[in-house]
Each structure stands twice: as C-alpha cells, then as structure tokens.
Short mmCIF file of N, CA and C in Angstrom, two decimals:
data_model
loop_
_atom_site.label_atom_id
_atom_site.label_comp_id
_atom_site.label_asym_id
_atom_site.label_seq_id
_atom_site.Cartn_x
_atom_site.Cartn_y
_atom_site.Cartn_z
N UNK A 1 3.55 -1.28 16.55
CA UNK A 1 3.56 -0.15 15.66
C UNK A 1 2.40 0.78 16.04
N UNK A 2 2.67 2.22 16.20
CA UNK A 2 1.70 3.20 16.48
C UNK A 2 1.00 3.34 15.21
N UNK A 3 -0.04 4.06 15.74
CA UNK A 3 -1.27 4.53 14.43
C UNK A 3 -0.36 5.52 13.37
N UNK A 4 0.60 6.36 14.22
CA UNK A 4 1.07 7.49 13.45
C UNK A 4 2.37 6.60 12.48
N UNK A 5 3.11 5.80 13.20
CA UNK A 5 3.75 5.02 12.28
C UNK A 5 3.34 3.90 11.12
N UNK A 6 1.86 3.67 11.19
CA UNK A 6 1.44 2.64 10.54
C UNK A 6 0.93 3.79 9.29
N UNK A 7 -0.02 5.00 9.76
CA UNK A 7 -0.28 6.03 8.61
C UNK A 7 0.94 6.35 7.46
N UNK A 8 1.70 6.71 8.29
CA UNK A 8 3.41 7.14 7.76
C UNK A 8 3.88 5.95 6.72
N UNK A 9 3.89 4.43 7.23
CA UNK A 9 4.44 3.94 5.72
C UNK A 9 3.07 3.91 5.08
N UNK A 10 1.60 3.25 5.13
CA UNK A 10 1.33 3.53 4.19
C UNK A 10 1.05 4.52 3.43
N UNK A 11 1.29 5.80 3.61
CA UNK A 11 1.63 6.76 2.60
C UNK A 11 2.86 6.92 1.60
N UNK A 12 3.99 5.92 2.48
CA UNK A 12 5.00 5.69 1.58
C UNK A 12 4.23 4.68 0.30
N UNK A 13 3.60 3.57 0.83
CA UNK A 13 3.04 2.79 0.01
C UNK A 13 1.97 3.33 -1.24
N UNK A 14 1.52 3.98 -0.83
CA UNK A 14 0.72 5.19 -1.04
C UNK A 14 1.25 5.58 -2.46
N UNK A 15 2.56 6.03 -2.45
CA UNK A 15 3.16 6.76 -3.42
C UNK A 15 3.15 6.16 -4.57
N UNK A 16 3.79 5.11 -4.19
CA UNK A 16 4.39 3.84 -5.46
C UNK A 16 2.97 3.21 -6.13
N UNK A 17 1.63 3.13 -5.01
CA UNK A 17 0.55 2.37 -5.23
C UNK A 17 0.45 3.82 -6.52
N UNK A 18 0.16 5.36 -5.77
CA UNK A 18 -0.26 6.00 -7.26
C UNK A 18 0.29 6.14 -8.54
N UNK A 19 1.67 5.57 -8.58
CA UNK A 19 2.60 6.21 -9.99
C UNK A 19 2.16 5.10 -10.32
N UNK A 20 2.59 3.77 -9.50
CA UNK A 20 2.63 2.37 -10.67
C UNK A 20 0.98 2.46 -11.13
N UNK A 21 -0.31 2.90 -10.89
CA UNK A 21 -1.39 2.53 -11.29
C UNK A 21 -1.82 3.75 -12.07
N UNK A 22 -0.99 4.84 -12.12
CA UNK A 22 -1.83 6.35 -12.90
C UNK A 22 -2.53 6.55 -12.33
N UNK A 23 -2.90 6.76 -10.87
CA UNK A 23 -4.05 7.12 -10.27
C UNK A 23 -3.76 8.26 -9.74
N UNK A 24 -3.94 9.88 -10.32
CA UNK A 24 -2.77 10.74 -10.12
C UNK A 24 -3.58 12.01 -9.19
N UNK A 25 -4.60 11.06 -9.00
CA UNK A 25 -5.52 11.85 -7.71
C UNK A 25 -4.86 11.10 -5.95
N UNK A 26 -5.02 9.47 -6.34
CA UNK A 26 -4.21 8.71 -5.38
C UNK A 26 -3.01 9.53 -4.88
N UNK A 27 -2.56 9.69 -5.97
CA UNK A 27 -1.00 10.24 -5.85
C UNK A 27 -0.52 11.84 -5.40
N UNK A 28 -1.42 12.61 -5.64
CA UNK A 28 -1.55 13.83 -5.31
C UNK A 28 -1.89 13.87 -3.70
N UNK A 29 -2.92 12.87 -3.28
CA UNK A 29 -3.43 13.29 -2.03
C UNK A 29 -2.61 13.22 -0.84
N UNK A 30 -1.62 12.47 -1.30
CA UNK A 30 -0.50 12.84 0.17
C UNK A 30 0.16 13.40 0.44
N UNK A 31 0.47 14.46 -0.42
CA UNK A 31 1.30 15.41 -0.23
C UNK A 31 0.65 16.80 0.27
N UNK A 32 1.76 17.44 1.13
CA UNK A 32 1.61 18.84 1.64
C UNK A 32 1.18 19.70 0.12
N UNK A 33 1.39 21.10 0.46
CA UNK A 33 1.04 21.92 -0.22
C UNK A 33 2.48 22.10 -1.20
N UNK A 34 3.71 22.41 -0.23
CA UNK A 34 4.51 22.24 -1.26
C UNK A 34 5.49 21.19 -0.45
N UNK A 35 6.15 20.11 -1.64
CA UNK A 35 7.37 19.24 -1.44
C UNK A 35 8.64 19.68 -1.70
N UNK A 36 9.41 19.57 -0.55
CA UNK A 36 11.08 19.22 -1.07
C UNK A 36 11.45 18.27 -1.57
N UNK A 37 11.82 18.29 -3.06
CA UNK A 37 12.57 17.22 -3.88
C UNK A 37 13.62 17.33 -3.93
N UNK A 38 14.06 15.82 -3.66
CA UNK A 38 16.06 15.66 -4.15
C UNK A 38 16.01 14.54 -4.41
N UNK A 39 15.79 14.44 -5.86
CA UNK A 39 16.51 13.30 -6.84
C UNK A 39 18.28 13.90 -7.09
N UNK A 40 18.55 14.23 -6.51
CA UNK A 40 20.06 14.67 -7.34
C UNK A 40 20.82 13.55 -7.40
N UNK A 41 20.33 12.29 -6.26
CA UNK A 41 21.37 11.22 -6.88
C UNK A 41 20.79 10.51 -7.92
N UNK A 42 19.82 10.54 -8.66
CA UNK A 42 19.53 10.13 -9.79
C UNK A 42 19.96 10.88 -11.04
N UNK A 43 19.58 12.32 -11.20
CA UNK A 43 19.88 12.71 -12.24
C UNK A 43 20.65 13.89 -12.07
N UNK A 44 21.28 14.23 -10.62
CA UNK A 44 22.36 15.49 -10.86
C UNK A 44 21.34 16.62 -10.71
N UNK A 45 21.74 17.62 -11.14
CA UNK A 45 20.99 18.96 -10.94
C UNK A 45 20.98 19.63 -9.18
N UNK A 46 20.15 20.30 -8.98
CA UNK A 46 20.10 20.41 -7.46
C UNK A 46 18.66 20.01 -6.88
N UNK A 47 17.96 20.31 -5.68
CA UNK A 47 16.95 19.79 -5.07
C UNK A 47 16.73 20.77 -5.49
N UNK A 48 15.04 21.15 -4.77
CA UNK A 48 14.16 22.02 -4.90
C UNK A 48 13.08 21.76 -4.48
N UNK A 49 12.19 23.09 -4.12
CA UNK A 49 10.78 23.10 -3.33
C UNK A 49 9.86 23.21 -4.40
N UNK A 50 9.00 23.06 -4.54
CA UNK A 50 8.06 23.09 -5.61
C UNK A 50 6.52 22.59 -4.78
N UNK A 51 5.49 23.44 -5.20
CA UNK A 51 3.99 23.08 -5.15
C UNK A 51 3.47 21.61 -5.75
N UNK A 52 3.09 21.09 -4.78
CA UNK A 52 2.42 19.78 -5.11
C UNK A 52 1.74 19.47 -6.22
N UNK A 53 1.08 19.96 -6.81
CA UNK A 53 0.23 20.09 -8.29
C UNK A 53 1.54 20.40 -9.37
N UNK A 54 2.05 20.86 -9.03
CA UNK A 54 3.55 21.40 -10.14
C UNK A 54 4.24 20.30 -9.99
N UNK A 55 4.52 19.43 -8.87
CA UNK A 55 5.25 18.22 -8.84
C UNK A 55 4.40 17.12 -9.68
N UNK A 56 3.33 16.91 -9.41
CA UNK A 56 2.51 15.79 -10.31
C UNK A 56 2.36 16.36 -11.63
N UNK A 57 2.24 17.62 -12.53
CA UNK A 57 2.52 17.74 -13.80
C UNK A 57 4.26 17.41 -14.16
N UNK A 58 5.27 17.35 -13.50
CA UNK A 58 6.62 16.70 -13.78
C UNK A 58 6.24 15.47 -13.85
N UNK A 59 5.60 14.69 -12.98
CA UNK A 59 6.02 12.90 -12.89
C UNK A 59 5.52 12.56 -14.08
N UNK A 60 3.88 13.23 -14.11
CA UNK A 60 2.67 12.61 -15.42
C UNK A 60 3.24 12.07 -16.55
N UNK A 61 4.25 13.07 -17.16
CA UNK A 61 4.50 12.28 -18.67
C UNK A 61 5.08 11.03 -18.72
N UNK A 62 6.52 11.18 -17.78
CA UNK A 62 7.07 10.10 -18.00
C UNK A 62 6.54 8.77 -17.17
N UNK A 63 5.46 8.76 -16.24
CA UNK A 63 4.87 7.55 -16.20
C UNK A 63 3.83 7.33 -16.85
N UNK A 64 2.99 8.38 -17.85
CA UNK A 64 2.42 7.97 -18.95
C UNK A 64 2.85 7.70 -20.34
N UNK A 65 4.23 7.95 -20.23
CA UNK A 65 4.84 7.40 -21.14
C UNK A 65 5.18 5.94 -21.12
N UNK A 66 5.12 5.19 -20.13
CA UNK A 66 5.88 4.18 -19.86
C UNK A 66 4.75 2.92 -19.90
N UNK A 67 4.90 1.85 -20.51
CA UNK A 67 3.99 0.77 -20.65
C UNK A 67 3.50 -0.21 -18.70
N UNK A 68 4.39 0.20 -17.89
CA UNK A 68 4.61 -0.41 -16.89
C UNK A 68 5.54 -0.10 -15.88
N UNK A 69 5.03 -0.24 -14.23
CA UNK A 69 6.32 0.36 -13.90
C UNK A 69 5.52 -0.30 -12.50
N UNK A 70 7.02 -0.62 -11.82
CA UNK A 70 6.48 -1.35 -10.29
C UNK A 70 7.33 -1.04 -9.29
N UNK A 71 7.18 -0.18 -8.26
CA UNK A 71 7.85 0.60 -7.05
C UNK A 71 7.65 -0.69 -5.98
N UNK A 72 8.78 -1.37 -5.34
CA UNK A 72 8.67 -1.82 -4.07
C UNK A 72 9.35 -2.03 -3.43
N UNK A 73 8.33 -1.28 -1.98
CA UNK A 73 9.37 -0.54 -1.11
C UNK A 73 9.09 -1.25 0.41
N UNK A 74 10.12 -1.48 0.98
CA UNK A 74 10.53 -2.33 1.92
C UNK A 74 11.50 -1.62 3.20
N UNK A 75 11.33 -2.45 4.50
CA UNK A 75 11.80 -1.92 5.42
C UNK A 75 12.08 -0.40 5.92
N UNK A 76 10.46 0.43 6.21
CA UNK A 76 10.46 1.03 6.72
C UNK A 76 10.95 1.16 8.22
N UNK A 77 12.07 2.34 8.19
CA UNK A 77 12.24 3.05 9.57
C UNK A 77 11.40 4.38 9.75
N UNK A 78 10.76 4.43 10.74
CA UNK A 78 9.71 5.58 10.91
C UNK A 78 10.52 6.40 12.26
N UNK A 79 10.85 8.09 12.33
CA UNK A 79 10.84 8.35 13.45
C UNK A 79 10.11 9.85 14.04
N UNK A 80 9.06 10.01 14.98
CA UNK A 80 8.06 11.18 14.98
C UNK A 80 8.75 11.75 15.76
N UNK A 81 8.71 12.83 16.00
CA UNK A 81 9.15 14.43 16.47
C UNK A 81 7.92 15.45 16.15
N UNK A 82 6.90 15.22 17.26
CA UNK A 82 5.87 15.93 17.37
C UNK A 82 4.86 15.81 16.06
N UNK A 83 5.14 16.84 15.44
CA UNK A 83 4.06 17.23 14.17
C UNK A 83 5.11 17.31 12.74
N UNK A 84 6.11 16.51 12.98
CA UNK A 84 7.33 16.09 12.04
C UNK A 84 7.46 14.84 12.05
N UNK A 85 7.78 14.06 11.14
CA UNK A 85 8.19 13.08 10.99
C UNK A 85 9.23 12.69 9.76
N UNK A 86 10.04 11.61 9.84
CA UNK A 86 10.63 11.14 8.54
C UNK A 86 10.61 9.52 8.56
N UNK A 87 10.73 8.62 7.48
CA UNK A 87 10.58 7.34 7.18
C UNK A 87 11.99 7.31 5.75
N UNK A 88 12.58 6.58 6.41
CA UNK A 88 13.42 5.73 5.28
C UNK A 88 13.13 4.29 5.44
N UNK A 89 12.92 4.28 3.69
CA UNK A 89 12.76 2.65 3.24
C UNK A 89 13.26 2.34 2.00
N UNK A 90 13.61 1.17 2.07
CA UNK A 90 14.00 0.94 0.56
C UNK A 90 13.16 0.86 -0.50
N UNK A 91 14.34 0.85 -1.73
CA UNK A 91 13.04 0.87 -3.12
C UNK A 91 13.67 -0.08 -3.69
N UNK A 92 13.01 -0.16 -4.66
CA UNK A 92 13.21 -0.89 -6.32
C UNK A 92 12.28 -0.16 -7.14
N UNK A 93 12.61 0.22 -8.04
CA UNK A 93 11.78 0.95 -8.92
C UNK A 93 12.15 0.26 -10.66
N UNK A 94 10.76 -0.71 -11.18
CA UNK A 94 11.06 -1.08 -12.49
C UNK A 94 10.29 -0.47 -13.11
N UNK A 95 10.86 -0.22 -14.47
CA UNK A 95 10.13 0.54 -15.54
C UNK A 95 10.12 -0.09 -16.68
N UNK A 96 9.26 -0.40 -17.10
CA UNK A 96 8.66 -0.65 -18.63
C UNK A 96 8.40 0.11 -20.04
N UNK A 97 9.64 0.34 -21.15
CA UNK A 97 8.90 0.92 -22.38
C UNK A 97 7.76 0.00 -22.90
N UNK A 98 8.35 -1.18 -23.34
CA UNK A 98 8.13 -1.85 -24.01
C UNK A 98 7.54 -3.35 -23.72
N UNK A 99 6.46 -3.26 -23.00
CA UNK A 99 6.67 -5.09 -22.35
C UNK A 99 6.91 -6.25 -23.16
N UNK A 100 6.45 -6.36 -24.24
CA UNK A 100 6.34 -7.22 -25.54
C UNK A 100 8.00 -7.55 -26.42
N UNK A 101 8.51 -6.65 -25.78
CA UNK A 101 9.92 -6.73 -26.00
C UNK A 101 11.16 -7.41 -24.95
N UNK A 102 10.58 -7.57 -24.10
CA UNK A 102 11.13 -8.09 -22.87
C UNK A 102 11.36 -9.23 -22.54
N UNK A 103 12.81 -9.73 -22.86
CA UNK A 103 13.06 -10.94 -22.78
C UNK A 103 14.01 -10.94 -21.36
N UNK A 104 14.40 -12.16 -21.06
CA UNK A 104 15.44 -12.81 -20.00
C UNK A 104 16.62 -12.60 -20.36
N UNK A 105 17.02 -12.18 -21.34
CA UNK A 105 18.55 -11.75 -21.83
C UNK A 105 18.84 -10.52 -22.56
N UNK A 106 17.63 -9.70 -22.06
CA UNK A 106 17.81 -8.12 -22.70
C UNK A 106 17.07 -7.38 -21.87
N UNK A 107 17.63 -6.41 -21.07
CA UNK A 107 17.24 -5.16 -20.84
C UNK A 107 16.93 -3.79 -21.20
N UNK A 108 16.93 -3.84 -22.82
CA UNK A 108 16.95 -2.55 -23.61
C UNK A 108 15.54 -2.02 -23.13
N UNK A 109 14.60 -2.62 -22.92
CA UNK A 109 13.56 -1.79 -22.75
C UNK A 109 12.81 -1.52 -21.46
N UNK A 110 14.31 -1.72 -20.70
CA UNK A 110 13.30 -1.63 -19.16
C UNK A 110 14.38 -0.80 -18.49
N UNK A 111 14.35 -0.35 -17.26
CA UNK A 111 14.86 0.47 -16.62
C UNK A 111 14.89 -0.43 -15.02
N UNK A 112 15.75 -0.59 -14.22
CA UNK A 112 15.50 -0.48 -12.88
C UNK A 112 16.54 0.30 -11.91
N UNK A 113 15.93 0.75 -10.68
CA UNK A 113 16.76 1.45 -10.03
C UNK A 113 16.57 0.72 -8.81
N UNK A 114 17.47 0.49 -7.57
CA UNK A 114 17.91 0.77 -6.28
C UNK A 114 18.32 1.39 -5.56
N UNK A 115 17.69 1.29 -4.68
CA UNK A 115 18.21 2.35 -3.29
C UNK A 115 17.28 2.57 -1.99
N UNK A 116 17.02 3.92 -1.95
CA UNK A 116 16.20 4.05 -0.63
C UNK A 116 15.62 5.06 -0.75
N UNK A 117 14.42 5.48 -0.41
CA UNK A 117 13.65 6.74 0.05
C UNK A 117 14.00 7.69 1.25
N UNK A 118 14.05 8.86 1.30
CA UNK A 118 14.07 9.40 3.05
C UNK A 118 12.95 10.63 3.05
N UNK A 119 11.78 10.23 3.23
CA UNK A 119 11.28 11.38 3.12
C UNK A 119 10.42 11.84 4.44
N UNK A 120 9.81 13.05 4.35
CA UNK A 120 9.68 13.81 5.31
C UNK A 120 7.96 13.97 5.59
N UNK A 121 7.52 14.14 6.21
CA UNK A 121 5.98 14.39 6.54
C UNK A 121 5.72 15.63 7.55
N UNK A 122 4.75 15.72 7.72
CA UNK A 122 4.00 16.48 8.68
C UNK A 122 2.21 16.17 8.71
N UNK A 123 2.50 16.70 10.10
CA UNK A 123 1.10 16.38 10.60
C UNK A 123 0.14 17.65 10.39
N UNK A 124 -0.92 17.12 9.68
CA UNK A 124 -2.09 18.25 8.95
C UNK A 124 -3.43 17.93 9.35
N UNK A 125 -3.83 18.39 10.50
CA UNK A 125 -5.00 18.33 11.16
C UNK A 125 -5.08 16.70 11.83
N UNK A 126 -5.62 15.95 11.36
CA UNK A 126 -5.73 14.90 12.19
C UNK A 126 -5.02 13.82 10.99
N UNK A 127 -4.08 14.16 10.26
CA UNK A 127 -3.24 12.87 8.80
C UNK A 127 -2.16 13.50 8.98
N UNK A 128 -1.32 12.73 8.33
CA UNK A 128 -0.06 12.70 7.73
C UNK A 128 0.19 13.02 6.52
N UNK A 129 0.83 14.26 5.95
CA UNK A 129 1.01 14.34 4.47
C UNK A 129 2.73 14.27 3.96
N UNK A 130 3.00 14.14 3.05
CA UNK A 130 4.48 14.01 2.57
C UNK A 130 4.78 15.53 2.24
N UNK A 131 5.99 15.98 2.67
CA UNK A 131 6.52 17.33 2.59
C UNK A 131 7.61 16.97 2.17
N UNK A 132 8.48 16.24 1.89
CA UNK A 132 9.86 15.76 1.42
C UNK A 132 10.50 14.46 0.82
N UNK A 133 10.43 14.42 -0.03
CA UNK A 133 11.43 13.06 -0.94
C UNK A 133 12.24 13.53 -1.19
N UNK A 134 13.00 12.37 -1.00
CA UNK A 134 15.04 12.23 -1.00
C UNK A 134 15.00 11.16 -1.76
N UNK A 135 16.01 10.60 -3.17
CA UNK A 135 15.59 9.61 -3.19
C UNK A 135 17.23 9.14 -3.34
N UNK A 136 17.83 8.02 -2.88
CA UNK A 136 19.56 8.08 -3.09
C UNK A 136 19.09 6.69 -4.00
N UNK A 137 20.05 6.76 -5.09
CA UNK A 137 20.24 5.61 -5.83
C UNK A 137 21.49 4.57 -5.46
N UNK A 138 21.30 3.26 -5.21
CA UNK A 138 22.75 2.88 -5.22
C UNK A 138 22.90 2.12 -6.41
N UNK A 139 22.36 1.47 -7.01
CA UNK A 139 22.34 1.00 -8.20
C UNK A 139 21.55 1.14 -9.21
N UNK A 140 22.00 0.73 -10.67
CA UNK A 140 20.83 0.83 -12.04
C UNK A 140 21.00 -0.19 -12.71
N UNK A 141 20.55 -0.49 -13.51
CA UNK A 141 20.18 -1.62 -13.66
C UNK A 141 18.89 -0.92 -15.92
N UNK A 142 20.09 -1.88 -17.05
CA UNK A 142 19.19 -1.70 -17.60
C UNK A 142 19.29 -0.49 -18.66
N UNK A 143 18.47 -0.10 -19.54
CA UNK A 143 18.49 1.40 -20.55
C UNK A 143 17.94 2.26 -20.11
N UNK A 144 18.93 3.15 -19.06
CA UNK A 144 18.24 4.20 -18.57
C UNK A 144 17.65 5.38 -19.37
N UNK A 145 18.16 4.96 -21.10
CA UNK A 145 16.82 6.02 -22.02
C UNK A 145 15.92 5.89 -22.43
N UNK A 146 14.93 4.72 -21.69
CA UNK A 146 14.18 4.27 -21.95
C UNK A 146 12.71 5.68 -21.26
N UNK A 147 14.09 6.52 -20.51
CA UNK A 147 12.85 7.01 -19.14
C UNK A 147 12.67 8.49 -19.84
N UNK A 148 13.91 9.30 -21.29
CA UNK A 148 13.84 10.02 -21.78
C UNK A 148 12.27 9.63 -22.74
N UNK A 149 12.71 8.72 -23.45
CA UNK A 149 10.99 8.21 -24.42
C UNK A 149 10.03 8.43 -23.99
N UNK A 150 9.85 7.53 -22.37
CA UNK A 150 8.64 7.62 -22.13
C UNK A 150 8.25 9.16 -21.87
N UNK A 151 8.93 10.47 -21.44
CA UNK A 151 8.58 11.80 -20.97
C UNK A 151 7.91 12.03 -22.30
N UNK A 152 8.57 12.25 -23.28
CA UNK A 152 8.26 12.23 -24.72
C UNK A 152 6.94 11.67 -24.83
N UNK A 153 6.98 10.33 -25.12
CA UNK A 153 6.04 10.11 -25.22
C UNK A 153 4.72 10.28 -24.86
N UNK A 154 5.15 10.73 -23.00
CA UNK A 154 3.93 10.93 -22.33
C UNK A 154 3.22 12.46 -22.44
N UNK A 155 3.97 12.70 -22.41
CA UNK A 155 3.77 14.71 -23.09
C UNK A 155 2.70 14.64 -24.13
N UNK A 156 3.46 13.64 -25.04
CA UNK A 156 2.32 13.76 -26.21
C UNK A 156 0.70 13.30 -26.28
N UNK A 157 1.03 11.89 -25.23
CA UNK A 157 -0.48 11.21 -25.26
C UNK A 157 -1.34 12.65 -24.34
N UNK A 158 -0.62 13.01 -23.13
CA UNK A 158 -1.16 14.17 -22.35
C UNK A 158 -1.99 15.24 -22.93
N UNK A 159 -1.17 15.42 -23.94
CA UNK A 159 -1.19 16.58 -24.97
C UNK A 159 -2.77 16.28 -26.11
N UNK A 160 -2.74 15.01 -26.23
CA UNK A 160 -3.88 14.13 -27.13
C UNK A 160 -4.85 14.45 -26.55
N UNK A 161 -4.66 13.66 -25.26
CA UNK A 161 -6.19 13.54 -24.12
C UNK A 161 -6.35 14.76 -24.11
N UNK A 162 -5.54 15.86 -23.83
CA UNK A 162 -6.51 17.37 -23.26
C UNK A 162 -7.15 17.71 -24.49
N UNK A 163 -6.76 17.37 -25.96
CA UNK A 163 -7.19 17.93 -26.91
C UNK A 163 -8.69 17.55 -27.18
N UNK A 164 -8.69 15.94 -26.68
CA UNK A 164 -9.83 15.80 -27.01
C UNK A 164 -10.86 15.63 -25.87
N UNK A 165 -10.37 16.07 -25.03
CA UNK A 165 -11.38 16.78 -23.70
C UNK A 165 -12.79 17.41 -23.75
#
C-alpha cells in the first residue's frame, strides 16, 4: 500500500472516527472547501455541492441528537489519477436513540444502514482532502424515525449550548 493510498482510507476512517465521537473539528478537517453530496439513495431528493462548514451544520443535529452511533467501514478500494482520487468501501452505519431501551428483540430505537461509500478526494498541497460522498444504501435495518428525533432533538440541545455560550 502507497503513502497516498494509506492517507486516502484513513480519511475515510477519519469520517466515521468524527461523527461517531462528536469531534466536529475531527470531522471538518478533511474535507475540501466545498463537497459533492449524494445521499439520494438514502433519502431521495437530488445531490448537491455545498461548502464544507454548511455540510457539518446539516450532520450536527442529528448526530447530536442521537445517544450513539457506530460507522464501520471495510474493504477499501483506492484508485489515484494524479491530484484526484476516489475510494469505495463499505459501511454499516448504527444509530442509537435510545440505548437503555435496547433489547435483542426490538429495534424501535435504533437505526442501521448498509451499503458502501464512493467518495472522491483531491490532493491539497502535500494531504488528501474529501471533495465527494456518494453514499448507496443496500439495506436498512430497524426505525428509520428514530433519525427524524434525533435532528429535532439535536437542533434543540445546539440551540441550548449556543444560548448558554
């Protein structure tokens, strides 16, 4: 494995390490200036370009809404084209409202998804930053309104903390 392919997944790792921990400086730092997003196989709508700071005020609520949540992502393919690159790998993505509620024969309060990542990079002086997430779902798994609450919810605690800033 090259240096440039070993940088490349862990920035994929990177990603999942900042959402699952709220570390939303972690999480900010790998990205370009602005990202192409396409969740459309998750929730429909269309893709879109958006500024990196504008993308991390979308994620914030609903993973501060959420009691828990664990991204893991497996079998990276890496392939470079100069000062371009892309990496597909798989995911699992679990989500937590409620942990205390969480039994072996109920999923009401958790969420999981499958599938894969394909996202895109570029080379920015002497690193690698993320310029593109794709994310395709093939399966779900679970109360996927668990992920409406947590936005809700997280809006509000957001909304708390700045107040009492």
């Amino acid at each position: 494995m090259t240096f440039d392919h070993q940088q490349i997944t862990e920035l994929v790792y990177t990603y999942a390490l900042g959402v699952d921990t709220r570390n939303w400086a972690l999480y900010r730092s790998i990205f370009a200036g602005v990202v192409a997003i396409d969740f459309t196989s998750y929730s429909g709508g269309q893709a879109f370009a958006v500024h990196a700071d504008a993308w991390l005020d979308r994620v914030k609520p609903v993973f501060t809404g959420l009691a828990a949540t664990q991204h893991s992502m497996t079998n990276p393919l890496v392939s470079i084209d100069g000062d371009r690159a892309m990496c597909t790998m798989y995911m699992q993505a679990f989500h937590v409202l409620e942990p205390s509620s969480i039994t072996p024969t109920t999923d009401e309060n958790s969420f999981t998804i499958g599938g894969y990542y394909t996202d895109t990079f570029v080379r920015s002086e002497d690193r690698w930053l993320v310029n593109g997430v794709a994310l395709t779902v093939l399966w779900r798994r679970g109360n996927e309104s668990i992920m409406a609450i947590a936005a809700q919810r997280g809006a509000s605690l957001l909304t708390t903390a700045e107040n009492h800033a």
